[in-house]
PDB file of C-alpha atoms in Angstrom:
ATOM      1  CA  MET A 136     147.700 144.577  98.395  1.00  0.00           C
ATOM      2  CA  LYS A 137     149.386 147.680  98.587  1.00  0.00           C
ATOM      3  CA  LEU A 138     153.382 147.437  99.226  1.00  0.00           C
ATOM      4  CA  GLU A 139     155.471 149.943 101.375  1.00  0.00           C
ATOM      5  CA  SER A 140     158.635 150.395 102.235  1.00  0.00           C
ATOM      6  CA  LYS A 141     159.434 151.721 105.785  1.00  0.00           C
ATOM      7  CA  ALA A 142     162.585 152.982 107.784  1.00  0.00           C
ATOM      8  CA  VAL A 143     163.078 154.754 111.645  1.00  0.00           C
ATOM      9  CA  ILE A 144     165.657 156.059 113.373  1.00  0.00           C
ATOM     10  CA  GLN A 145     166.731 158.354 116.630  1.00  0.00           C
ATOM     11  CA  ILE A 146     168.169 161.646 116.423  1.00  0.00           C
ATOM     12  CA  GLN A 147     169.899 162.779 119.116  1.00  0.00           C
ATOM     13  CA  LYS A 148     168.612 166.502 118.453  1.00  0.00           C
ATOM     14  CA  PRO A 149     165.492 168.243 118.930  1.00  0.00           C
ATOM     15  CA  ILE A 150     162.321 167.556 116.862  1.00  0.00           C
ATOM     16  CA  GLU A 151     162.959 171.460 115.456  1.00  0.00           C
ATOM     17  CA  GLU A 152     166.457 171.138 113.976  1.00  0.00           C
ATOM     18  CA  VAL A 153     165.533 167.692 112.318  1.00  0.00           C
ATOM     19  CA  PHE A 154     162.579 168.884 111.017  1.00  0.00           C
ATOM     20  CA  GLN A 155     164.876 171.842 109.430  1.00  0.00           C
ATOM     21  CA  GLY A 156     167.211 169.449 108.449  1.00  0.00           C
ATOM     22  CA  ILE A 157     164.627 167.612 106.234  1.00  0.00           C
ATOM     23  CA  VAL A 158     162.674 171.153 104.916  1.00  0.00           C
ATOM     24  CA  ASN A 159     165.810 173.208 104.576  1.00  0.00           C
ATOM     25  CA  PRO A 160     167.783 172.810 101.309  1.00  0.00           C
ATOM     26  CA  GLU A 161     171.049 174.266 102.494  1.00  0.00           C
ATOM     27  CA  LYS A 162     171.249 171.081 105.163  1.00  0.00           C
ATOM     28  CA  MET A 163     169.571 168.711 102.956  1.00  0.00           C
ATOM     29  CA  THR A 164     172.500 168.962 100.404  1.00  0.00           C
ATOM     30  CA  LYS A 165     175.283 168.127 103.124  1.00  0.00           C
ATOM     31  CA  TYR A 166     173.902 164.054 103.426  1.00  0.00           C
ATOM     32  CA  PHE A 167     171.029 163.564 100.559  1.00  0.00           C
ATOM     33  CA  ILE A 168     170.380 165.570  97.325  1.00  0.00           C
ATOM     34  CA  SER A 169     173.435 167.453  95.935  1.00  0.00           C
ATOM     35  CA  GLU A 170     170.847 170.762  94.590  1.00  0.00           C
ATOM     36  CA  SER A 171     167.222 171.208  94.912  1.00  0.00           C
ATOM     37  CA  SER A 172     165.102 174.411  93.598  1.00  0.00           C
ATOM     38  CA  GLY A 173     163.992 175.320  97.053  1.00  0.00           C
ATOM     39  CA  ARG A 174     162.528 174.715 100.449  1.00  0.00           C
ATOM     40  CA  LEU A 175     159.996 172.488 100.928  1.00  0.00           C
ATOM     41  CA  GLU A 176     156.663 173.936 101.457  1.00  0.00           C
ATOM     42  CA  SER A 177     153.228 173.168 101.136  1.00  0.00           C
ATOM     43  CA  GLY A 178     151.694 173.376  98.092  1.00  0.00           C
ATOM     44  CA  LYS A 179     155.059 174.372  96.289  1.00  0.00           C
ATOM     45  CA  GLU A 180     156.838 172.020  93.769  1.00  0.00           C
ATOM     46  CA  VAL A 181     160.267 171.579  94.210  1.00  0.00           C
ATOM     47  CA  ILE A 182     162.914 169.738  91.615  1.00  0.00           C
ATOM     48  CA  TRP A 183     166.000 167.341  93.507  1.00  0.00           C
ATOM     49  CA  LYS A 184     169.309 166.215  92.402  1.00  0.00           C
ATOM     50  CA  PHE A 185     171.508 163.706  93.703  1.00  0.00           C
ATOM     51  CA  PRO A 186     175.072 163.102  93.057  1.00  0.00           C
ATOM     52  CA  GLU A 187     175.205 160.379  91.695  1.00  0.00           C
ATOM     53  CA  PHE A 188     172.604 160.822  89.058  1.00  0.00           C
ATOM     54  CA  GLU A 189     171.790 163.228  86.351  1.00  0.00           C
ATOM     55  CA  ASP A 190     168.373 163.043  86.388  1.00  0.00           C
ATOM     56  CA  ARG A 191     166.308 165.449  88.370  1.00  0.00           C
ATOM     57  CA  PHE A 192     163.050 164.540  90.316  1.00  0.00           C
ATOM     58  CA  LEU A 193     159.979 166.293  90.219  1.00  0.00           C
ATOM     59  CA  ILE A 194     159.164 166.657  94.539  1.00  0.00           C
ATOM     60  CA  GLN A 195     155.344 167.695  94.246  1.00  0.00           C
ATOM     61  CA  GLU A 196     151.979 167.354  96.307  1.00  0.00           C
ATOM     62  CA  ILE A 197     153.950 168.401  99.428  1.00  0.00           C
ATOM     63  CA  LYS A 198     152.402 168.889 102.654  1.00  0.00           C
ATOM     64  CA  ILE A 199     153.768 170.373 105.485  1.00  0.00           C
ATOM     65  CA  GLU A 200     153.254 170.316 109.185  1.00  0.00           C
ATOM     66  CA  ASP A 201     155.599 172.063 110.887  1.00  0.00           C
ATOM     67  CA  ASN A 202     157.814 170.047 113.853  1.00  0.00           C
ATOM     68  CA  SER A 203     155.463 167.097 113.024  1.00  0.00           C
ATOM     69  CA  SER A 204     155.265 166.048 109.216  1.00  0.00           C
ATOM     70  CA  VAL A 205     156.278 166.130 105.609  1.00  0.00           C
ATOM     71  CA  SER A 206     154.572 164.346 102.926  1.00  0.00           C
ATOM     72  CA  PHE A 207     155.511 164.236  99.072  1.00  0.00           C
ATOM     73  CA  VAL A 208     155.067 162.189  95.865  1.00  0.00           C
ATOM     74  CA  TRP A 209     158.218 162.132  93.740  1.00  0.00           C
ATOM     75  CA  ASP A 210     157.115 158.602  91.992  1.00  0.00           C
ATOM     76  CA  PRO A 211     153.117 159.106  90.560  1.00  0.00           C
ATOM     77  CA  GLU A 212     152.198 155.626  92.230  1.00  0.00           C
ATOM     78  CA  THR A 213     153.680 156.199  95.629  1.00  0.00           C
ATOM     79  CA  VAL A 214     153.563 158.701  98.580  1.00  0.00           C
ATOM     80  CA  VAL A 215     156.463 159.741 100.725  1.00  0.00           C
ATOM     81  CA  LYS A 216     155.805 160.387 104.641  1.00  0.00           C
ATOM     82  CA  ILE A 217     158.324 160.924 106.861  1.00  0.00           C
ATOM     83  CA  THR A 218     156.937 161.883 110.868  1.00  0.00           C
ATOM     84  CA  LEU A 219     158.666 163.223 113.248  1.00  0.00           C
ATOM     85  CA  GLU A 220     157.910 162.562 117.348  1.00  0.00           C
ATOM     86  CA  LYS A 221     159.603 164.404 119.816  1.00  0.00           C
ATOM     87  CA  LEU A 222     161.012 162.287 122.982  1.00  0.00           C
ATOM     88  CA  PRO A 223     161.817 163.426 126.797  1.00  0.00           C
ATOM     89  CA  ASP A 224     165.062 163.574 126.393  1.00  0.00           C
ATOM     90  CA  ASP A 225     164.658 166.181 123.544  1.00  0.00           C
ATOM     91  CA  SER A 226     165.691 163.832 120.940  1.00  0.00           C
ATOM     92  CA  THR A 227     163.751 162.896 118.082  1.00  0.00           C
ATOM     93  CA  ILE A 228     161.846 159.650 116.244  1.00  0.00           C
ATOM     94  CA  VAL A 229     161.962 160.094 112.269  1.00  0.00           C
ATOM     95  CA  ARG A 230     159.895 157.339 110.538  1.00  0.00           C
ATOM     96  CA  VAL A 231     160.097 157.290 106.961  1.00  0.00           C
ATOM     97  CA  ASN A 232     156.723 155.376 105.000  1.00  0.00           C
ATOM     98  CA  GLU A 233     156.231 155.624 101.112  1.00  0.00           C
ATOM     99  CA  ASN A 234     153.847 153.186 100.157  1.00  0.00           C
ATOM    100  CA  GLY A 235     150.753 153.076  96.981  1.00  0.00           C
ATOM    101  CA  LYS A 236     152.009 150.168  95.102  1.00  0.00           C
ATOM    102  CA  GLU A 237     150.193 147.216  94.248  1.00  0.00           C
ATOM    103  CA  LEU A 238     151.897 143.574  94.903  1.00  0.00           C
ATOM    104  CA  ASN A 239     153.965 142.282  91.430  1.00  0.00           C
ATOM    105  CA  GLU A 240     157.601 140.929  91.004  1.00  0.00           C
ATOM    106  CA  ASP A 241     158.901 144.582  90.189  1.00  0.00           C
ATOM    107  CA  ASN A 242     157.139 146.427  92.871  1.00  0.00           C
ATOM    108  CA  LEU A 243     158.056 143.909  95.706  1.00  0.00           C
ATOM    109  CA  LYS A 244     162.005 144.771  94.127  1.00  0.00           C
ATOM    110  CA  TRP A 245     160.881 148.450  94.780  1.00  0.00           C
ATOM    111  CA  ALA A 246     159.921 148.218  98.136  1.00  0.00           C
ATOM    112  CA  LEU A 247     162.648 146.333  99.305  1.00  0.00           C
ATOM    113  CA  GLU A 248     165.357 148.380  97.582  1.00  0.00           C
ATOM    114  CA  ASN A 249     163.730 152.068  98.908  1.00  0.00           C
ATOM    115  CA  SER A 250     163.029 149.913 102.471  1.00  0.00           C
ATOM    116  CA  GLY A 251     167.201 150.301 102.375  1.00  0.00           C
ATOM    117  CA  GLY A 252     167.235 153.629 100.712  1.00  0.00           C
ATOM    118  CA  TRP A 253     165.020 155.179 103.748  1.00  0.00           C
ATOM    119  CA  ALA A 254     167.220 153.691 106.190  1.00  0.00           C
ATOM    120  CA  ASN A 255     170.113 155.325 104.460  1.00  0.00           C
ATOM    121  CA  PHE A 256     168.681 158.602 104.089  1.00  0.00           C
ATOM    122  CA  LEU A 257     168.230 158.452 107.920  1.00  0.00           C
ATOM    123  CA  ALA A 258     171.489 157.303 108.723  1.00  0.00           C
ATOM    124  CA  CYS A 259     173.201 159.803 106.673  1.00  0.00           C
ATOM    125  CA  MET A 260     170.975 162.240 107.875  1.00  0.00           C
ATOM    126  CA  LYS A 261     171.463 160.771 111.583  1.00  0.00           C
ATOM    127  CA  ALA A 262     175.766 161.568 111.095  1.00  0.00           C
ATOM    128  CA  TYR A 263     175.522 164.668 109.391  1.00  0.00           C
ATOM    129  CA  LEU A 264     172.854 166.451 112.329  1.00  0.00           C
ATOM    130  CA  GLU A 265     174.727 164.383 115.431  1.00  0.00           C
ATOM    131  CA  TYR A 266     178.069 164.855 113.712  1.00  0.00           C
ATOM    132  CA  GLY A 267     178.611 166.758 110.633  1.00  0.00           C
ATOM    133  CA  ILE A 268     179.995 164.003 109.474  1.00  0.00           C
ATOM    134  CA  GLN A 269     178.474 163.667 104.996  1.00  0.00           C
ATOM    135  CA  LEU A 270     178.294 160.227 104.970  1.00  0.00           C
ATOM    136  CA  ARG A 271     176.870 159.968 101.808  1.00  0.00           C
ATOM    137  CA  LYS A 272     179.563 161.988  99.983  1.00  0.00           C
ATOM    138  CA  GLY A 273     181.543 159.235  97.726  1.00  0.00           C
ATOM    139  CA  ALA A 274     178.981 156.294  98.862  1.00  0.00           C
ATOM    140  CA  PHE A 275     177.301 155.958  95.335  1.00  0.00           C
ATOM    141  CA  GLU A 276     180.421 157.008  93.157  1.00  0.00           C
ATOM    142  CA  PHE A 277     180.226 153.085  91.949  1.00  0.00           C
ATOM    143  CA  MET A 278     176.599 154.185  90.537  1.00  0.00           C
ATOM    144  CA  ARG A 279     177.542 156.634  87.952  1.00  0.00           C
ATOM    145  CA  LYS A 280     176.653 156.183  84.274  1.00  0.00           C
TER     146      LYS A 280
END
């Protein structure tokens, strides 16, 4: 059995704006990461840094479908897929799914933590795209080593 983490939210912005909020590092650094070596593009690799950690994370196997989906690998055992759905009121449903780990005690903990992490990602993206608020700023200072 493969485990997966999931999160979903509705953002009151057009799908094109939400898509740019995910692939454009100038936007993503306002609510999720602190640094990126580049834009998310199919076939490229980028490196992300988070404000609370010294580690850098290689983002690879990037696949982009404009205004529809973004997928990538940052853990060799999993694939992250973010899908966008345009609604009639011009808002967007954003779904995040990360899966691939086998069921065991450690990986069950991973699935629960990552579901919460992706929910946080979505809440921070919604706050930034809709209101310009940076929810993540200072939220995880307690995790600094």
